[in-house]
Amino acid sequence: MDPMTRFDSATAVVRVGENRYAAELDPGYLIGAAINGGYLMALLQRAVLAESDHAHAVSSSYHFHRPGSGGPAEIETEVVKRGRTVTTVQATLRQSGRTVLTGTVATATLDSQAQPIYTAPRPEIPPIEQCRSFDPRSSHLADDGFLARVDVGFAPDSYAALLREHTVDTPELLGYVDLSARDGGPAEDPAAFVPLAVDALPPIVSLLTDWSWAPTVELTWHLRAVPEPGPLAFRVHSSLVSDGWFDENVELWDVKGRLVAQSRQLARVGR
């Protein structure tokens, strides 16, 4: 494997002072006029882990204040509590002096060999070769941009639902997500991709209503196990769409069938 894939390069941060980092946001991760939020979270995670004695971001909560764009950015970090088991770090990403994203991240070191005492059953997801690619945001995406960086394949029923071939009673999507081989392949550290993976999918609200944009207001995600290299199976669902707001919940499983991440975000339904 190339020791520095394009994703690794795109999420690289450079220490420029105490608690301060510089980054260059890759415009290839634009969704319309805004940088994908999962990419921004992956980038902040690099700075957070550089400040921690622990290897993994186990609980991360982010607030999105305004859209990010391609180009220079600065990150400021603050270690809130440093501990033997958990270290908590706050991070802020700014562009042109304006705050784009703030996050609070609890870091720890997970045992990659840990065996669960209990795990909820994974839903039935067809093999990846039976899944098909589609993105309702494609009219806002350049062919050599986000679609070339992240591969998303949907199970047949999910694919049909996205095409509005039938109505759905319960908004749910099943499939697989991975960094595209066309863009250099997987990250050196599979856990580094997870922040992008939980926010790389078409908004679940696209199954229910016409929309023009769906900006995330807040997203919290948990790393539950260190993922094995390879595609991540996903389930996306929502509990409530009302009054211009919706929640989106994501679970990810690695190639060994282990639950590796959970997320919930609150977002707006834009028109």
mmCIF file with all atom_site columns, C-alpha atoms in Angstrom, residues 119-262:
data_model
loop_
_atom_site.group_PDB
_atom_site.id
_atom_site.type_symbol
_atom_site.label_atom_id
_atom_site.label_alt_id
_atom_site.label_comp_id
_atom_site.label_asym_id
_atom_site.label_entity_id
_atom_site.label_seq_id
_atom_site.pdbx_PDB_ins_code
_atom_site.Cartn_x
_atom_site.Cartn_y
_atom_site.Cartn_z
_atom_site.occupancy
_atom_site.B_iso_or_equiv
_atom_site.pdbx_formal_charge
_atom_site.auth_seq_id
_atom_site.auth_comp_id
_atom_site.auth_asym_id
_atom_site.auth_atom_id
_atom_site.pdbx_PDB_model_num
ATOM 1   C CA . THR A 1 119 ? -23.580 -7.051 20.086  1.00 0.00 ? 119 THR A CA 1
ATOM 2   C CA . ALA A 1 120 ? -26.870 -6.363 18.308  1.00 0.00 ? 120 ALA A CA 1
ATOM 3   C CA . PRO A 1 121 ? -27.337 -8.427 15.149  1.00 0.00 ? 121 PRO A CA 1
ATOM 4   C CA . ARG A 1 122 ? -26.256 -6.862 11.874  1.00 0.00 ? 122 ARG A CA 1
ATOM 5   C CA . PRO A 1 123 ? -29.078 -6.396 9.355   1.00 0.00 ? 123 PRO A CA 1
ATOM 6   C CA . GLU A 1 124 ? -29.117 -8.573 6.260   1.00 0.00 ? 124 GLU A CA 1
ATOM 7   C CA . ILE A 1 125 ? -27.068 -6.687 3.657   1.00 0.00 ? 125 ILE A CA 1
ATOM 8   C CA . PRO A 1 126 ? -26.541 -8.334 0.246   1.00 0.00 ? 126 PRO A CA 1
ATOM 9   C CA . PRO A 1 127 ? -22.978 -9.011 -0.922  1.00 0.00 ? 127 PRO A CA 1
ATOM 10  C CA . ILE A 1 128 ? -21.179 -5.944 -2.206  1.00 0.00 ? 128 ILE A CA 1
ATOM 11  C CA . GLU A 1 129 ? -21.206 -7.229 -5.803  1.00 0.00 ? 129 GLU A CA 1
ATOM 12  C CA . GLN A 1 130 ? -25.026 -7.075 -5.756  1.00 0.00 ? 130 GLN A CA 1
ATOM 13  C CA . CYS A 1 131 ? -25.053 -3.402 -4.730  1.00 0.00 ? 131 CYS A CA 1
ATOM 14  C CA . ARG A 1 132 ? -25.303 -0.477 -7.152  1.00 0.00 ? 132 ARG A CA 1
ATOM 15  C CA . SER A 1 133 ? -23.983 3.072  -7.067  1.00 0.00 ? 133 SER A CA 1
ATOM 16  C CA . PHE A 1 134 ? -26.252 6.105  -7.153  1.00 0.00 ? 134 PHE A CA 1
ATOM 17  C CA . ASP A 1 135 ? -26.191 9.531  -5.530  1.00 0.00 ? 135 ASP A CA 1
ATOM 18  C CA . PRO A 1 136 ? -29.173 11.907 -5.697  1.00 0.00 ? 136 PRO A CA 1
ATOM 19  C CA . ARG A 1 137 ? -26.686 14.746 -5.179  1.00 0.00 ? 137 ARG A CA 1
ATOM 20  C CA . SER A 1 138 ? -24.856 13.879 -8.419  1.00 0.00 ? 138 SER A CA 1
ATOM 21  C CA . SER A 1 139 ? -26.060 17.019 -10.220 1.00 0.00 ? 139 SER A CA 1
ATOM 22  C CA . HIS A 1 140 ? -24.127 19.015 -7.601  1.00 0.00 ? 140 HIS A CA 1
ATOM 23  C CA . LEU A 1 141 ? -20.999 16.823 -7.761  1.00 0.00 ? 141 LEU A CA 1
ATOM 24  C CA . ALA A 1 142 ? -18.129 16.937 -10.233 1.00 0.00 ? 142 ALA A CA 1
ATOM 25  C CA . ASP A 1 143 ? -17.245 13.596 -11.852 1.00 0.00 ? 143 ASP A CA 1
ATOM 26  C CA . ASP A 1 144 ? -13.638 13.997 -10.678 1.00 0.00 ? 144 ASP A CA 1
ATOM 27  C CA . GLY A 1 145 ? -14.657 15.235 -7.226  1.00 0.00 ? 145 GLY A CA 1
ATOM 28  C CA . PHE A 1 146 ? -16.464 13.555 -4.332  1.00 0.00 ? 146 PHE A CA 1
ATOM 29  C CA . LEU A 1 147 ? -17.886 10.764 -6.518  1.00 0.00 ? 147 LEU A CA 1
ATOM 30  C CA . ALA A 1 148 ? -14.326 9.781  -7.479  1.00 0.00 ? 148 ALA A CA 1
ATOM 31  C CA . ARG A 1 149 ? -13.101 9.815  -3.877  1.00 0.00 ? 149 ARG A CA 1
ATOM 32  C CA . VAL A 1 150 ? -15.743 7.777  -2.073  1.00 0.00 ? 150 VAL A CA 1
ATOM 33  C CA . ASP A 1 151 ? -17.468 4.630  -3.348  1.00 0.00 ? 151 ASP A CA 1
ATOM 34  C CA . VAL A 1 152 ? -21.003 3.980  -2.092  1.00 0.00 ? 152 VAL A CA 1
ATOM 35  C CA . GLY A 1 153 ? -22.994 0.927  -3.169  1.00 0.00 ? 153 GLY A CA 1
ATOM 36  C CA . PHE A 1 154 ? -26.652 0.410  -2.242  1.00 0.00 ? 154 PHE A CA 1
ATOM 37  C CA . ALA A 1 155 ? -28.545 -2.814 -1.703  1.00 0.00 ? 155 ALA A CA 1
ATOM 38  C CA . PRO A 1 156 ? -31.193 -3.411 -4.417  1.00 0.00 ? 156 PRO A CA 1
ATOM 39  C CA . ASP A 1 157 ? -34.149 -2.263 -2.274  1.00 0.00 ? 157 ASP A CA 1
ATOM 40  C CA . SER A 1 158 ? -32.272 0.858  -1.150  1.00 0.00 ? 158 SER A CA 1
ATOM 41  C CA . TYR A 1 159 ? -31.250 1.632  -4.721  1.00 0.00 ? 159 TYR A CA 1
ATOM 42  C CA . ALA A 1 160 ? -34.885 1.396  -5.869  1.00 0.00 ? 160 ALA A CA 1
ATOM 43  C CA . ALA A 1 161 ? -36.005 3.614  -2.984  1.00 0.00 ? 161 ALA A CA 1
ATOM 44  C CA . LEU A 1 162 ? -33.456 6.287  -3.894  1.00 0.00 ? 162 LEU A CA 1
ATOM 45  C CA . LEU A 1 163 ? -34.758 6.255  -7.458  1.00 0.00 ? 163 LEU A CA 1
ATOM 46  C CA . ARG A 1 164 ? -38.291 6.695  -6.043  1.00 0.00 ? 164 ARG A CA 1
ATOM 47  C CA . GLU A 1 165 ? -39.394 3.496  -7.758  1.00 0.00 ? 165 GLU A CA 1
ATOM 48  C CA . HIS A 1 166 ? -41.536 2.773  -4.716  1.00 0.00 ? 166 HIS A CA 1
ATOM 49  C CA . THR A 1 167 ? -42.589 4.614  -1.576  1.00 0.00 ? 167 THR A CA 1
ATOM 50  C CA . VAL A 1 168 ? -41.106 3.754  1.791   1.00 0.00 ? 168 VAL A CA 1
ATOM 51  C CA . ASP A 1 169 ? -42.821 3.479  5.151   1.00 0.00 ? 169 ASP A CA 1
ATOM 52  C CA . THR A 1 170 ? -39.547 3.478  7.082   1.00 0.00 ? 170 THR A CA 1
ATOM 53  C CA . PRO A 1 171 ? -36.612 5.504  5.733   1.00 0.00 ? 171 PRO A CA 1
ATOM 54  C CA . GLU A 1 172 ? -33.649 3.154  5.679   1.00 0.00 ? 172 GLU A CA 1
ATOM 55  C CA . LEU A 1 173 ? -30.631 2.594  3.427   1.00 0.00 ? 173 LEU A CA 1
ATOM 56  C CA . LEU A 1 174 ? -28.304 -0.410 3.368   1.00 0.00 ? 174 LEU A CA 1
ATOM 57  C CA . GLY A 1 175 ? -25.040 -0.897 1.509   1.00 0.00 ? 175 GLY A CA 1
ATOM 58  C CA . TYR A 1 176 ? -21.280 -0.377 1.589   1.00 0.00 ? 176 TYR A CA 1
ATOM 59  C CA . VAL A 1 177 ? -18.955 2.619  1.702   1.00 0.00 ? 177 VAL A CA 1
ATOM 60  C CA . ASP A 1 178 ? -15.217 2.776  1.030   1.00 0.00 ? 178 ASP A CA 1
ATOM 61  C CA . LEU A 1 179 ? -12.513 5.099  -0.220  1.00 0.00 ? 179 LEU A CA 1
ATOM 62  C CA . SER A 1 180 ? -12.332 4.827  -3.989  1.00 0.00 ? 180 SER A CA 1
ATOM 63  C CA . ALA A 1 181 ? -9.508  2.863  -5.578  1.00 0.00 ? 181 ALA A CA 1
ATOM 64  C CA . ARG A 1 182 ? -9.652  5.487  -8.334  1.00 0.00 ? 182 ARG A CA 1
ATOM 65  C CA . ASP A 1 183 ? -8.472  8.032  -5.774  1.00 0.00 ? 183 ASP A CA 1
ATOM 66  C CA . GLY A 1 184 ? -5.585  6.076  -4.305  1.00 0.00 ? 184 GLY A CA 1
ATOM 67  C CA . GLY A 1 185 ? -7.391  3.427  -2.312  1.00 0.00 ? 185 GLY A CA 1
ATOM 68  C CA . PRO A 1 186 ? -7.815  2.995  1.450   1.00 0.00 ? 186 PRO A CA 1
ATOM 69  C CA . ALA A 1 187 ? -6.326  5.142  4.165   1.00 0.00 ? 187 ALA A CA 1
ATOM 70  C CA . GLU A 1 188 ? -3.156  3.960  5.869   1.00 0.00 ? 188 GLU A CA 1
ATOM 71  C CA . ASP A 1 189 ? -5.173  3.793  9.110   1.00 0.00 ? 189 ASP A CA 1
ATOM 72  C CA . PRO A 1 190 ? -8.722  2.438  8.503   1.00 0.00 ? 190 PRO A CA 1
ATOM 73  C CA . ALA A 1 191 ? -10.024 4.297  11.580  1.00 0.00 ? 191 ALA A CA 1
ATOM 74  C CA . ALA A 1 192 ? -9.038  7.604  9.958   1.00 0.00 ? 192 ALA A CA 1
ATOM 75  C CA . PHE A 1 193 ? -11.716 7.055  7.286   1.00 0.00 ? 193 PHE A CA 1
ATOM 76  C CA . VAL A 1 194 ? -14.586 6.467  9.724   1.00 0.00 ? 194 VAL A CA 1
ATOM 77  C CA . PRO A 1 195 ? -15.445 10.172 10.321  1.00 0.00 ? 195 PRO A CA 1
ATOM 78  C CA . LEU A 1 196 ? -15.884 10.577 6.566   1.00 0.00 ? 196 LEU A CA 1
ATOM 79  C CA . ALA A 1 197 ? -17.796 7.294  6.244   1.00 0.00 ? 197 ALA A CA 1
ATOM 80  C CA . VAL A 1 198 ? -20.500 8.279  8.750   1.00 0.00 ? 198 VAL A CA 1
ATOM 81  C CA . ASP A 1 199 ? -21.253 11.453 6.767   1.00 0.00 ? 199 ASP A CA 1
ATOM 82  C CA . ALA A 1 200 ? -20.550 10.367 3.174   1.00 0.00 ? 200 ALA A CA 1
ATOM 83  C CA . LEU A 1 201 ? -24.009 9.018  2.333   1.00 0.00 ? 201 LEU A CA 1
ATOM 84  C CA . PRO A 1 202 ? -26.929 10.795 0.642   1.00 0.00 ? 202 PRO A CA 1
ATOM 85  C CA . PRO A 1 203 ? -29.222 12.409 3.241   1.00 0.00 ? 203 PRO A CA 1
ATOM 86  C CA . ILE A 1 204 ? -31.824 9.907  4.424   1.00 0.00 ? 204 ILE A CA 1
ATOM 87  C CA . VAL A 1 205 ? -34.487 12.587 3.901   1.00 0.00 ? 205 VAL A CA 1
ATOM 88  C CA . SER A 1 206 ? -34.039 12.118 0.141   1.00 0.00 ? 206 SER A CA 1
ATOM 89  C CA . LEU A 1 207 ? -36.261 9.029  0.458   1.00 0.00 ? 207 LEU A CA 1
ATOM 90  C CA . LEU A 1 208 ? -39.175 11.121 1.674   1.00 0.00 ? 208 LEU A CA 1
ATOM 91  C CA . THR A 1 209 ? -39.122 14.604 0.213   1.00 0.00 ? 209 THR A CA 1
ATOM 92  C CA . ASP A 1 210 ? -37.604 16.793 -2.445  1.00 0.00 ? 210 ASP A CA 1
ATOM 93  C CA . TRP A 1 211 ? -34.726 18.858 -1.091  1.00 0.00 ? 211 TRP A CA 1
ATOM 94  C CA . SER A 1 212 ? -31.964 21.074 -2.395  1.00 0.00 ? 212 SER A CA 1
ATOM 95  C CA . TRP A 1 213 ? -29.553 20.879 0.528   1.00 0.00 ? 213 TRP A CA 1
ATOM 96  C CA . ALA A 1 214 ? -29.389 19.241 3.957   1.00 0.00 ? 214 ALA A CA 1
ATOM 97  C CA . PRO A 1 215 ? -26.829 21.028 6.134   1.00 0.00 ? 215 PRO A CA 1
ATOM 98  C CA . THR A 1 216 ? -25.713 19.243 9.285   1.00 0.00 ? 216 THR A CA 1
ATOM 99  C CA . VAL A 1 217 ? -26.106 21.245 12.492  1.00 0.00 ? 217 VAL A CA 1
ATOM 100 C CA . GLU A 1 218 ? -24.629 18.737 14.946  1.00 0.00 ? 218 GLU A CA 1
ATOM 101 C CA . LEU A 1 219 ? -23.147 15.249 14.562  1.00 0.00 ? 219 LEU A CA 1
ATOM 102 C CA . THR A 1 220 ? -21.998 12.867 17.279  1.00 0.00 ? 220 THR A CA 1
ATOM 103 C CA . TRP A 1 221 ? -20.293 9.592  16.489  1.00 0.00 ? 221 TRP A CA 1
ATOM 104 C CA . HIS A 1 222 ? -18.647 6.771  18.433  1.00 0.00 ? 222 HIS A CA 1
ATOM 105 C CA . LEU A 1 223 ? -15.830 4.443  17.403  1.00 0.00 ? 223 LEU A CA 1
ATOM 106 C CA . ARG A 1 224 ? -16.797 1.048  18.854  1.00 0.00 ? 224 ARG A CA 1
ATOM 107 C CA . ALA A 1 225 ? -13.997 -1.121 17.447  1.00 0.00 ? 225 ALA A CA 1
ATOM 108 C CA . VAL A 1 226 ? -10.840 -0.704 15.391  1.00 0.00 ? 226 VAL A CA 1
ATOM 109 C CA . PRO A 1 227 ? -11.951 -1.531 11.821  1.00 0.00 ? 227 PRO A CA 1
ATOM 110 C CA . GLU A 1 228 ? -10.215 -4.024 9.591   1.00 0.00 ? 228 GLU A CA 1
ATOM 111 C CA . PRO A 1 229 ? -9.125  -2.682 6.179   1.00 0.00 ? 229 PRO A CA 1
ATOM 112 C CA . GLY A 1 230 ? -11.842 -2.938 3.550   1.00 0.00 ? 230 GLY A CA 1
ATOM 113 C CA . PRO A 1 231 ? -15.349 -1.688 2.752   1.00 0.00 ? 231 PRO A CA 1
ATOM 114 C CA . LEU A 1 232 ? -17.679 -0.809 5.604   1.00 0.00 ? 232 LEU A CA 1
ATOM 115 C CA . ALA A 1 233 ? -21.260 -2.095 5.535   1.00 0.00 ? 233 ALA A CA 1
ATOM 116 C CA . PHE A 1 234 ? -23.802 0.539  6.572   1.00 0.00 ? 234 PHE A CA 1
ATOM 117 C CA . ARG A 1 235 ? -27.344 0.981  7.780   1.00 0.00 ? 235 ARG A CA 1
ATOM 118 C CA . VAL A 1 236 ? -28.791 4.517  7.708   1.00 0.00 ? 236 VAL A CA 1
ATOM 119 C CA . HIS A 1 237 ? -32.193 5.358  9.184   1.00 0.00 ? 237 HIS A CA 1
ATOM 120 C CA . SER A 1 238 ? -34.213 8.222  10.636  1.00 0.00 ? 238 SER A CA 1
ATOM 121 C CA . SER A 1 239 ? -36.645 8.502  13.542  1.00 0.00 ? 239 SER A CA 1
ATOM 122 C CA . LEU A 1 240 ? -38.313 11.839 12.781  1.00 0.00 ? 240 LEU A CA 1
ATOM 123 C CA . VAL A 1 241 ? -38.588 14.303 9.907   1.00 0.00 ? 241 VAL A CA 1
ATOM 124 C CA . SER A 1 242 ? -40.581 17.346 11.007  1.00 0.00 ? 242 SER A CA 1
ATOM 125 C CA . ASP A 1 243 ? -40.697 21.145 10.899  1.00 0.00 ? 243 ASP A CA 1
ATOM 126 C CA . GLY A 1 244 ? -37.693 21.381 8.566   1.00 0.00 ? 244 GLY A CA 1
ATOM 127 C CA . TRP A 1 245 ? -35.477 19.154 10.745  1.00 0.00 ? 245 TRP A CA 1
ATOM 128 C CA . PHE A 1 246 ? -34.450 15.510 10.546  1.00 0.00 ? 246 PHE A CA 1
ATOM 129 C CA . ASP A 1 247 ? -32.192 13.085 12.364  1.00 0.00 ? 247 ASP A CA 1
ATOM 130 C CA . GLU A 1 248 ? -29.918 10.628 10.561  1.00 0.00 ? 248 GLU A CA 1
ATOM 131 C CA . ASN A 1 249 ? -28.493 7.562  12.294  1.00 0.00 ? 249 ASN A CA 1
ATOM 132 C CA . VAL A 1 250 ? -25.666 5.450  10.874  1.00 0.00 ? 250 VAL A CA 1
ATOM 133 C CA . GLU A 1 251 ? -24.168 2.116  11.917  1.00 0.00 ? 251 GLU A CA 1
ATOM 134 C CA . LEU A 1 252 ? -21.037 0.727  10.262  1.00 0.00 ? 252 LEU A CA 1
ATOM 135 C CA . TRP A 1 253 ? -19.667 -2.831 10.265  1.00 0.00 ? 253 TRP A CA 1
ATOM 136 C CA . ASP A 1 254 ? -16.242 -3.919 9.038   1.00 0.00 ? 254 ASP A CA 1
ATOM 137 C CA . VAL A 1 255 ? -15.397 -6.900 6.826   1.00 0.00 ? 255 VAL A CA 1
ATOM 138 C CA . LYS A 1 256 ? -15.359 -9.173 9.897   1.00 0.00 ? 256 LYS A CA 1
ATOM 139 C CA . GLY A 1 257 ? -18.940 -8.197 10.696  1.00 0.00 ? 257 GLY A CA 1
ATOM 140 C CA . ARG A 1 258 ? -18.020 -6.189 13.802  1.00 0.00 ? 258 ARG A CA 1
ATOM 141 C CA . LEU A 1 259 ? -19.931 -3.029 14.687  1.00 0.00 ? 259 LEU A CA 1
ATOM 142 C CA . VAL A 1 260 ? -17.211 -0.377 14.400  1.00 0.00 ? 260 VAL A CA 1
ATOM 143 C CA . ALA A 1 261 ? -19.089 2.941  14.510  1.00 0.00 ? 261 ALA A CA 1
ATOM 144 C CA . GLN A 1 262 ? -22.397 4.594  15.368  1.00 0.00 ? 262 GLN A CA 1
#
